[in-house]
mmCIF file of C-alpha atoms in Angstrom:
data_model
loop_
_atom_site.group_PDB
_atom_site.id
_atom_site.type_symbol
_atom_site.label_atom_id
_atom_site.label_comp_id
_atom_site.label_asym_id
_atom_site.label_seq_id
_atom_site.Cartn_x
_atom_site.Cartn_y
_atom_site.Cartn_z
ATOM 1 C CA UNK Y 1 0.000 0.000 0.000
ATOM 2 C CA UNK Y 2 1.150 3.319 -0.908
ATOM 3 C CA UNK Y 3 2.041 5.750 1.780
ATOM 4 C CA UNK Y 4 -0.007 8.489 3.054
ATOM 5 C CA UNK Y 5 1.120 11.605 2.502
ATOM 6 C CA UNK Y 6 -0.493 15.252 3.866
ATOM 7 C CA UNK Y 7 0.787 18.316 1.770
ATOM 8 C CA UNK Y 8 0.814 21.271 3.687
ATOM 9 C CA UNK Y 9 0.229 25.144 2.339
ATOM 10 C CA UNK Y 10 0.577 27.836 4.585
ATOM 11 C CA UNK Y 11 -1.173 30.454 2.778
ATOM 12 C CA UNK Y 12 -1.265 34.816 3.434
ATOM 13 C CA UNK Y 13 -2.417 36.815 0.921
ATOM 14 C CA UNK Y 14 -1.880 34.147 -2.363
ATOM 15 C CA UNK Y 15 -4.491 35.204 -4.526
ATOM 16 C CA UNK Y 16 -2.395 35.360 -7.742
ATOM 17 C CA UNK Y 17 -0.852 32.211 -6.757
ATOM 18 C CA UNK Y 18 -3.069 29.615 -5.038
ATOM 19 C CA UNK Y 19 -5.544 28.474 -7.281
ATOM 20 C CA UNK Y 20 -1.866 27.562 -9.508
ATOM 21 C CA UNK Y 21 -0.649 26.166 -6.450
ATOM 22 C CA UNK Y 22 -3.350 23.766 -5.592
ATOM 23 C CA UNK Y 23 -4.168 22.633 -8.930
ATOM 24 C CA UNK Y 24 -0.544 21.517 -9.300
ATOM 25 C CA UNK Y 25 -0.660 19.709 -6.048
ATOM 26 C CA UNK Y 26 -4.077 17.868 -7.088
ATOM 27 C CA UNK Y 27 -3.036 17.092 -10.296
ATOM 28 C CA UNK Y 28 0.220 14.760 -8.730
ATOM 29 C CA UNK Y 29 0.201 11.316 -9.838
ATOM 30 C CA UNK Y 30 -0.584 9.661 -6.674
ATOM 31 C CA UNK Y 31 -3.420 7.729 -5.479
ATOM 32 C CA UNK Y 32 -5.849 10.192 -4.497
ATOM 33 C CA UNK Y 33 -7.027 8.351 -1.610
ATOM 34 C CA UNK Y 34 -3.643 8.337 -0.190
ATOM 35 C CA UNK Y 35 -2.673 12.223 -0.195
ATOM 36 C CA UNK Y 36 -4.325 15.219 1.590
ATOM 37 C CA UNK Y 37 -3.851 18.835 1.372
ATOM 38 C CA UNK Y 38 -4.146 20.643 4.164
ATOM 39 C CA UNK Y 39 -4.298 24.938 3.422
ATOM 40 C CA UNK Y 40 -3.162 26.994 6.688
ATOM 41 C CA UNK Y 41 -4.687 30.311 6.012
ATOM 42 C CA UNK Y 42 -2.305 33.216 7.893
ATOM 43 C CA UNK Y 43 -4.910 35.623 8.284
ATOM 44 C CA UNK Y 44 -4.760 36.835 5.017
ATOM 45 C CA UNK Y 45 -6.814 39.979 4.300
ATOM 46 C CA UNK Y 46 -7.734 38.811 0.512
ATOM 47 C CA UNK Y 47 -9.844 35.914 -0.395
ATOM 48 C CA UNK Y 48 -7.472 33.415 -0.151
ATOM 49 C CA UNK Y 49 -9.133 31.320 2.261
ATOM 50 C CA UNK Y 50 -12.639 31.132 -0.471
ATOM 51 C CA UNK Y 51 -10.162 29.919 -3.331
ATOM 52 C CA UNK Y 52 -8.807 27.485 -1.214
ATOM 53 C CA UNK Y 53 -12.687 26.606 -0.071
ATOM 54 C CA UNK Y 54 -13.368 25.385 -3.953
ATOM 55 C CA UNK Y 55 -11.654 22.464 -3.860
ATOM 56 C CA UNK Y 56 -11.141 19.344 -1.379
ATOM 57 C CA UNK Y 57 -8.113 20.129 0.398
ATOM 58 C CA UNK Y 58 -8.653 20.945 4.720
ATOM 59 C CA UNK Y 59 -8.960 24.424 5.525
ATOM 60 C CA UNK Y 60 -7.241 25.720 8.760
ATOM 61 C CA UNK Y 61 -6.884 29.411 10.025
ATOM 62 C CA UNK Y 62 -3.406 30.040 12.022
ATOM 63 C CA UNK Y 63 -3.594 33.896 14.197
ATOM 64 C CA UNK Y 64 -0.465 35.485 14.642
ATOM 65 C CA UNK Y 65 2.842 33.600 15.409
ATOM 66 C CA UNK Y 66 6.070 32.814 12.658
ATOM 67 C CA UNK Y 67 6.016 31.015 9.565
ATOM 68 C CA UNK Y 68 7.548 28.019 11.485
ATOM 69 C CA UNK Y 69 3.933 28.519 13.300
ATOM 70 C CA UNK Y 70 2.405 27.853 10.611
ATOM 71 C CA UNK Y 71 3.265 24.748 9.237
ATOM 72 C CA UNK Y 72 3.281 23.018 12.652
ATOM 73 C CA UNK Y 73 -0.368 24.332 13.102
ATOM 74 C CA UNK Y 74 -0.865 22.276 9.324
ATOM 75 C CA UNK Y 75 1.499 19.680 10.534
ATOM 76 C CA UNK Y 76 -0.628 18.852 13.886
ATOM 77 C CA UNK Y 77 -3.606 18.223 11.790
ATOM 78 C CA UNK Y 78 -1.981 15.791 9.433
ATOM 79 C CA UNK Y 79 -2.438 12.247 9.178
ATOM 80 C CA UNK Y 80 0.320 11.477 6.726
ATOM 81 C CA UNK Y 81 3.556 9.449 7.931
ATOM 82 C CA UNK Y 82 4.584 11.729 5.241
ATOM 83 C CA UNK Y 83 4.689 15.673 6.035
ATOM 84 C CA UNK Y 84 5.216 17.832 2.447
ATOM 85 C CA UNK Y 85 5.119 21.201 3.544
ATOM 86 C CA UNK Y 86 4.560 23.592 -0.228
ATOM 87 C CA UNK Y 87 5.019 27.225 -0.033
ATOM 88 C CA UNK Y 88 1.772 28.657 -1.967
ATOM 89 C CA UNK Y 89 3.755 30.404 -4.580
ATOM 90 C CA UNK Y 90 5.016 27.500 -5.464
ATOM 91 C CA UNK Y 91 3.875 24.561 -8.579
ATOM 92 C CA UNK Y 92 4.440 21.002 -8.085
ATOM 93 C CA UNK Y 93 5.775 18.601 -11.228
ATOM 94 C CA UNK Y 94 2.956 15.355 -11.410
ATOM 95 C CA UNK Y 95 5.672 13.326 -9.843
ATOM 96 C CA UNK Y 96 6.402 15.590 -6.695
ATOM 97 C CA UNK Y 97 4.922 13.198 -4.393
ATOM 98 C CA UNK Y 98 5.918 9.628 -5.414
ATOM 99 C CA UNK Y 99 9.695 11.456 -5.612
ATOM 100 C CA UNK Y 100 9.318 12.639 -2.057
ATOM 101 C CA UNK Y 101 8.148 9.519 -0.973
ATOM 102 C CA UNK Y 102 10.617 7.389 -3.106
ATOM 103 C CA UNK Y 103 13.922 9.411 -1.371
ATOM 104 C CA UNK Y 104 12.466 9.150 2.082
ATOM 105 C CA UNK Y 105 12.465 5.516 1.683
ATOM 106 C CA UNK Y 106 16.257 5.337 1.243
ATOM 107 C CA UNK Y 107 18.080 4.139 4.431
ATOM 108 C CA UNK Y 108 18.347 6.737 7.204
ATOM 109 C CA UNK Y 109 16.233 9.546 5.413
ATOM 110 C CA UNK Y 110 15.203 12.102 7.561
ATOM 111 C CA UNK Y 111 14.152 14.744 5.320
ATOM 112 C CA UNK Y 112 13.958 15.359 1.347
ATOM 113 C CA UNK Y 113 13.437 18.461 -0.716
ATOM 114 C CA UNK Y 114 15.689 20.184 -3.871
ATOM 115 C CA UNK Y 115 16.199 24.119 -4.530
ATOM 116 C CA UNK Y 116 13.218 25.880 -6.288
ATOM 117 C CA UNK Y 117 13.291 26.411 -10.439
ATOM 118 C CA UNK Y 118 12.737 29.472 -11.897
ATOM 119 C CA UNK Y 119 9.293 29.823 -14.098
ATOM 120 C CA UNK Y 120 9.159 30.134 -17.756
ATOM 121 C CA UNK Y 121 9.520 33.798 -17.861
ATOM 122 C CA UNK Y 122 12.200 35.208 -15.698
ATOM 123 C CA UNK Y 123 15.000 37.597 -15.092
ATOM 124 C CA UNK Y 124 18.572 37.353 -14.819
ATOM 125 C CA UNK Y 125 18.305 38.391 -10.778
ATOM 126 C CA UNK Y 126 16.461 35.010 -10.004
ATOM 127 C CA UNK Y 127 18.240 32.872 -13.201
ATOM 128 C CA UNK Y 128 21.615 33.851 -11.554
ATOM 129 C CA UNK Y 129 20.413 33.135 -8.179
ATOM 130 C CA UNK Y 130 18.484 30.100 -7.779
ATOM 131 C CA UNK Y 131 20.566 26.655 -7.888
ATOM 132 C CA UNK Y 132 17.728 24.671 -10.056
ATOM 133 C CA UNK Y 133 20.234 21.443 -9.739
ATOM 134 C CA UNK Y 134 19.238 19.080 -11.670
ATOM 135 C CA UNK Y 135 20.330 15.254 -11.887
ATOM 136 C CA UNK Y 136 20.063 12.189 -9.146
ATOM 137 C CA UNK Y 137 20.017 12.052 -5.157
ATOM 138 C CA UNK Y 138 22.628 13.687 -3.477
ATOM 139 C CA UNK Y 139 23.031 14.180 0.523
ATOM 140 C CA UNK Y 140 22.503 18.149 1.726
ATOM 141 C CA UNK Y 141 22.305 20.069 4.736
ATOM 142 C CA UNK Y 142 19.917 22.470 3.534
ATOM 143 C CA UNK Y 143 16.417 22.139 1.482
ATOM 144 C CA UNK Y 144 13.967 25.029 1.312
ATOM 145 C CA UNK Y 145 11.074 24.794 3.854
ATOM 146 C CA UNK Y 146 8.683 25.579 0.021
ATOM 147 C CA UNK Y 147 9.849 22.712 -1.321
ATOM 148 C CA UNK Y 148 10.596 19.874 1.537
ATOM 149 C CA UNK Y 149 9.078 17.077 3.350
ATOM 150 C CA UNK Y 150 10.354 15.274 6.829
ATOM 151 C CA UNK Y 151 9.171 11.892 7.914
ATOM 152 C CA UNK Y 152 5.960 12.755 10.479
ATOM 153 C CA UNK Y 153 8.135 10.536 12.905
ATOM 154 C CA UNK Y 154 11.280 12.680 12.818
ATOM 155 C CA UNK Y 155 9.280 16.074 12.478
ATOM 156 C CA UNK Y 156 7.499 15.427 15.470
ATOM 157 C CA UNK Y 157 10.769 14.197 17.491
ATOM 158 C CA UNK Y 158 12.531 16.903 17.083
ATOM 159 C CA UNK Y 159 9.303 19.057 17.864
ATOM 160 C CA UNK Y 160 9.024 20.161 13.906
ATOM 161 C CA UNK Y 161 9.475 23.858 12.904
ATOM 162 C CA UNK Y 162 11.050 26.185 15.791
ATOM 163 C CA UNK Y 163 8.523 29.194 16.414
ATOM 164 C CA UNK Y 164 10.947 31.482 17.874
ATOM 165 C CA UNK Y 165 12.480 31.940 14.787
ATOM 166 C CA UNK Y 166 10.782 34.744 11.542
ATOM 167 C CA UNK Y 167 12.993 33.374 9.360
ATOM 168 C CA UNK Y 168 16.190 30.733 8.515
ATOM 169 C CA UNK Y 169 13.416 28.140 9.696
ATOM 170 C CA UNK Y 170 14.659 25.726 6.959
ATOM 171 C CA UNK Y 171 17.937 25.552 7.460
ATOM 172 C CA UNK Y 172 17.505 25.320 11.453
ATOM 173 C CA UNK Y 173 15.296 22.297 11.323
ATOM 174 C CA UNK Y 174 17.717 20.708 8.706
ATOM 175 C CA UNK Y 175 20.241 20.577 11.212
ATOM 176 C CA UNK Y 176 18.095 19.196 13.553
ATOM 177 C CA UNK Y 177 17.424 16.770 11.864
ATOM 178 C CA UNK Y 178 20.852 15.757 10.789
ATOM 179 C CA UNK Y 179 21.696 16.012 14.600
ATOM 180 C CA UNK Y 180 19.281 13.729 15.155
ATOM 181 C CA UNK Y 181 20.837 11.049 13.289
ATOM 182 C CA UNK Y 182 19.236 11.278 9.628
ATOM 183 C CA UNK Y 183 20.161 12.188 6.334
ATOM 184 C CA UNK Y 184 18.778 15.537 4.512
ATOM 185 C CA UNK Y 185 18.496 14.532 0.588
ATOM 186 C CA UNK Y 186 17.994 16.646 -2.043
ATOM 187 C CA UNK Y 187 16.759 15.233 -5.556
ATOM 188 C CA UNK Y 188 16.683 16.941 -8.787
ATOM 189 C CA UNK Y 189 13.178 15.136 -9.351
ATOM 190 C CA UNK Y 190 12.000 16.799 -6.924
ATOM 191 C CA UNK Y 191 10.386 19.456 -8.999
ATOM 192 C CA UNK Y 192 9.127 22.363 -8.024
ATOM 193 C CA UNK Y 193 8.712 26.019 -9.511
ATOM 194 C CA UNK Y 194 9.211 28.869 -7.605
ATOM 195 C CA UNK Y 195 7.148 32.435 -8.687
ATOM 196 C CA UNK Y 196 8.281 34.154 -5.610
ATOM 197 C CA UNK Y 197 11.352 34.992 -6.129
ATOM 198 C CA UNK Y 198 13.063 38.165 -6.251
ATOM 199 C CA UNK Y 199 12.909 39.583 -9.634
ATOM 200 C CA UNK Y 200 14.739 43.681 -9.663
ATOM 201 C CA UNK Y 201 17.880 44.389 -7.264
ATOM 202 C CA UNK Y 202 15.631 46.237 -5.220
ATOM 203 C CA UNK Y 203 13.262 43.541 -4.367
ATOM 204 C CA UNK Y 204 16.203 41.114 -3.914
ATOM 205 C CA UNK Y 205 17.942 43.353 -1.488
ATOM 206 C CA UNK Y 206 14.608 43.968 0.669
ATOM 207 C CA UNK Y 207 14.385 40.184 1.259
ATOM 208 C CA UNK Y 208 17.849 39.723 2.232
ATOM 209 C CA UNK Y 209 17.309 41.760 4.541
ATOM 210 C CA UNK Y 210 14.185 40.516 6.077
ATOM 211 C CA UNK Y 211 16.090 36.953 5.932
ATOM 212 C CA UNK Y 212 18.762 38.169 7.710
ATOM 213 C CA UNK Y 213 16.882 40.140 10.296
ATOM 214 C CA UNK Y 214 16.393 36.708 12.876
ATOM 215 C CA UNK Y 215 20.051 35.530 11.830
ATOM 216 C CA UNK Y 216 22.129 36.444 15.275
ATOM 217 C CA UNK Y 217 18.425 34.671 17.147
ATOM 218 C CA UNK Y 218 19.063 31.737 15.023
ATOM 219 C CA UNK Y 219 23.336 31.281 16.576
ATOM 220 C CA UNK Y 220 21.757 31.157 19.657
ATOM 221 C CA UNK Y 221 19.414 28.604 18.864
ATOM 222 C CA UNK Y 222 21.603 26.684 16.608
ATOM 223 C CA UNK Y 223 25.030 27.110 15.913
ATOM 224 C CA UNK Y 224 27.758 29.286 13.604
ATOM 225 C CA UNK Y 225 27.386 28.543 9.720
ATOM 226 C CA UNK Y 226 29.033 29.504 6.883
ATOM 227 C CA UNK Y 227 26.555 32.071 5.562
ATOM 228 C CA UNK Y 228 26.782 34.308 9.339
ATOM 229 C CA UNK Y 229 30.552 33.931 9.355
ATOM 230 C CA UNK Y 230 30.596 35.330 5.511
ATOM 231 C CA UNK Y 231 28.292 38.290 6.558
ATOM 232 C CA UNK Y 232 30.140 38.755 9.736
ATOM 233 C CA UNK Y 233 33.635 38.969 7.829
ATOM 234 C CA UNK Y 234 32.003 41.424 5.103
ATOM 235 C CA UNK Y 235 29.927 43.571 8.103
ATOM 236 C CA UNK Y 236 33.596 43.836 9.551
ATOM 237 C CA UNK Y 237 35.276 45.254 5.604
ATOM 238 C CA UNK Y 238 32.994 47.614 6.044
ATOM 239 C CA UNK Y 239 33.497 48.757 9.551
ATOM 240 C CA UNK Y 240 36.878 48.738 8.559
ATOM 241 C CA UNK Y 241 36.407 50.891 5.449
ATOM 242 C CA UNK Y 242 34.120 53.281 7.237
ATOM 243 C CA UNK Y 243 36.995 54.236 9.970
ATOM 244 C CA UNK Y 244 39.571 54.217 7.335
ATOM 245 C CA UNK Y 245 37.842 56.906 5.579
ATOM 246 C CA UNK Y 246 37.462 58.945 8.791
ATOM 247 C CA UNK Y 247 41.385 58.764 9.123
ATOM 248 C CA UNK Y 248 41.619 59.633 5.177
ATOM 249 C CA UNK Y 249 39.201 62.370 5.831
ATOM 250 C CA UNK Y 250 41.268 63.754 8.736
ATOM 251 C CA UNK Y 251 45.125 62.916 8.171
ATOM 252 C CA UNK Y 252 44.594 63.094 4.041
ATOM 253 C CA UNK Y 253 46.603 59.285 4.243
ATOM 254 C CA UNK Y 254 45.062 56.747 1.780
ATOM 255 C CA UNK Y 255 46.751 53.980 2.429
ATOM 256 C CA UNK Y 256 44.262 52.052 4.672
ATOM 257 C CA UNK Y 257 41.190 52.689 2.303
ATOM 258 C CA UNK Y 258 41.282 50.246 -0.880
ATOM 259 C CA UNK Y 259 41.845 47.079 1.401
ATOM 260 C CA UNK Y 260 38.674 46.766 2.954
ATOM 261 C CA UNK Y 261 36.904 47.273 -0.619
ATOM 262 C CA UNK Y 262 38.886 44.618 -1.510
ATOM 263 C CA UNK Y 263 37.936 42.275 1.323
ATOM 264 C CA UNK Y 264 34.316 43.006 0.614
ATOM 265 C CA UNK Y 265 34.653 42.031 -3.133
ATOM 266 C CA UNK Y 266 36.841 38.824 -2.386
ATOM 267 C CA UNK Y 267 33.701 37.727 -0.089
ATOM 268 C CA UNK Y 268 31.339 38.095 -2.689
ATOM 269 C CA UNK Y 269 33.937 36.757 -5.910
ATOM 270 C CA UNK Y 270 34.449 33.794 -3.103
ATOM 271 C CA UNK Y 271 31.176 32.678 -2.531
ATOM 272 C CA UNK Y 272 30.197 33.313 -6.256
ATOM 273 C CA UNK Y 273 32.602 30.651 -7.008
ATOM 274 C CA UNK Y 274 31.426 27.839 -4.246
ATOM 275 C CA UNK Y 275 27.816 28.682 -6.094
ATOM 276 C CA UNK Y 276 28.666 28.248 -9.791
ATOM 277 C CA UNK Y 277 30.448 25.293 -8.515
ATOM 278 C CA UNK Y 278 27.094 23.820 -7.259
ATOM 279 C CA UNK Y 279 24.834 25.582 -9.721
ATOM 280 C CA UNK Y 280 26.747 24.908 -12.514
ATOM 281 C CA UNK Y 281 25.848 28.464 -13.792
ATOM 282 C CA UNK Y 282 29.060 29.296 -15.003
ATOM 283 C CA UNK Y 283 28.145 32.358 -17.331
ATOM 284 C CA UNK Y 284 26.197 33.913 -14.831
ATOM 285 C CA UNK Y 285 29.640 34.348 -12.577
ATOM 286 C CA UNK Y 286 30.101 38.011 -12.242
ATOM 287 C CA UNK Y 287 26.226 38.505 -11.843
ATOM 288 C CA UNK Y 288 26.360 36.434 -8.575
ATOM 289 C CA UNK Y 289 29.452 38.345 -7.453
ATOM 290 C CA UNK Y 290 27.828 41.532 -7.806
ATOM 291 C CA UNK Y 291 24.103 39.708 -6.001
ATOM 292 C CA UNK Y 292 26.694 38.561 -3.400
ATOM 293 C CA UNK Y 293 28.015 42.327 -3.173
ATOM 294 C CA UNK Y 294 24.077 42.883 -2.460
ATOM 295 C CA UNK Y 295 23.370 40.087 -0.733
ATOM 296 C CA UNK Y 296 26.043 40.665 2.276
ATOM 297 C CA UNK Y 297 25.433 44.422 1.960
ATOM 298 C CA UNK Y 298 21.980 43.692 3.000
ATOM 299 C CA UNK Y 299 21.946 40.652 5.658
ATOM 300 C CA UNK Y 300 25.172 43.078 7.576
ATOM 301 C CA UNK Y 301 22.758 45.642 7.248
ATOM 302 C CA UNK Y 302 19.815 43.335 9.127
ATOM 303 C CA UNK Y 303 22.017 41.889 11.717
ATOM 304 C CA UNK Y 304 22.793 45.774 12.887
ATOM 305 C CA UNK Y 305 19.706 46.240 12.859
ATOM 306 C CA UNK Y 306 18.443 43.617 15.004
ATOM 307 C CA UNK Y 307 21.348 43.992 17.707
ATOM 308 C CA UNK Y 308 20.619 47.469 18.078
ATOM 309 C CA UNK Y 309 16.754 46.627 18.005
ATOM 310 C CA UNK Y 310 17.741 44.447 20.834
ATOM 311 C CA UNK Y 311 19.956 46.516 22.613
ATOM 312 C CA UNK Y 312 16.823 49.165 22.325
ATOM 313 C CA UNK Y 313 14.599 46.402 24.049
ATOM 314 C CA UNK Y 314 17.108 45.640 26.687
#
């Protein structure tokens, strides 16, 4: 007997997006007796909640809280041994289930997902960007809480998605559930298009920096990772740029002021290369390094802002 699965859609404000969303869901492959859909409405303020009330998927109302809130309200209603949790921006290949289900059933599985493709029509910001890796199974430590699905036995042992945390959700629980003992695997077959993403600079920048905004909150409920320690030696470049143009300003010496530029850039040309590595994106190399410019520009930006912020409150 096939397993049973329940898809989870948090939901706030998806009119453009949900009625796509659900149909691609519906449409999977799968015995339909062995799949449910249950829509987690975020107190959205359009109708949302009446396009998800046309067709038979569960429909739940979550007040306040995180993200992470969210899908464990959608979670603690499921039935599934299998917990697919689909951001509602988001379109599902046919095949999205049985592939989820087929890569959990591989020894030690704890969780499965793969990085988001672009749609049809796009622009270079969210070609460059996204990873879109295609080919077999490979072992991860991160896939994107849109596009991911846990084991309900290992969700609910690790106490699933941690509320204290507005954003970085993903990535936290993926480590909690590799500290738990179990494998994170990411499949190309795993399809799933994204029509969220950031589009213009300007948009990419402003979500950066909401990301970022929880990422000092999420060391002290995790631990260090490569993308804080990147942002941390960037935010310190530019500290280091910003005092050595005070002393050019007042003793007229110039010496000090191209190295921390330089610093800033090597960040950005460094981590452009680990991506192109992984994306395989190769032509797209000096747009990363220049999203990467933007990308650290904006998360150094959130993390002063949220110490301050919490200095404030303290």
């Amino acid at each position: 007997m096939d397993v049973f699965v329940s898809v989870i859609v948090p939901v706030f404000n998806a009119h453009r997006t949900l009625d796509s969303c659900l149909q691609s869901i519906l449409a999977c492959d799968y015995p339909r007796d062995r799949f449910e859909v249950i829509v987690v409405d975020h107190c959205s303020t359009d109708d949302s909640a009446q396009i998800a009330g046309r067709y038979p998927v569960t429909v739940t109302k979550k007040i306040g809280g995180t993200i992470s809130s969210v899908r464990n309200h959608g979670a603690s209603l499921a039935q599934g041994t299998v917990l697919g949790f689909i951001d509602s921006d988001c379109i599902v290949a046919s095949d999205w289930i049985r592939e989820v289900v087929k890569v959990l059933q591989l020894p030690d599985a704890g969780a499965a997902g793969s990085g988001y493709l672009v749609p049809e029509r796009y622009t270079w910001v969210e070609k460059a960007w996204l990873y879109e890796r295609g080919g077999g199974i490979f072992q991860t430590g991160l896939v994107p809480g849109g596009n991911c699905a846990l084991k309900a036995e290992v969700f609910h042992a690790i106490g699933g998605f941690d509320e204290r945390l507005t954003t970085g959700e993903d990535s936290d629980i993926c480590r909690r559930v590799i500290g738990a003992g179990y494998k994170v695997i990411g499949s190309g077959a795993i399809r799933c298009v994204h029509l969220g993403n950031s589009k213009t600079l300007r948009q990419f920048a402003r979500k950066e920096f909401w990301y970022g905004i929880d990422m000092v909150k999420d060391l002290r409920v995790t631990s260090f990772d490569g993308t804080f320690i990147m942002t941390a030696v960037f935010l310190l470049s530019f500290a280091f740029f910003a005092v050595a143009l005070l002393l050019t300003l007042a003793t007229g010496a110039q010496s000090l002021l191209l190295y921390s530029p330089l610093a800033m850039l090597a960040v950005s040309a460094v981590c452009s290369v680990y991506r192109v590595r992984r994306s395989r994106k190769y032509r797209y190399y000096f747009h990363l390094v220049v999203l990467y410019f933007l990308y650290f520009s904006s998360r150094s930006c959130a993390v002063v802002s949220s110490v301050l912020r919490s200095l404030r409150t303290a």
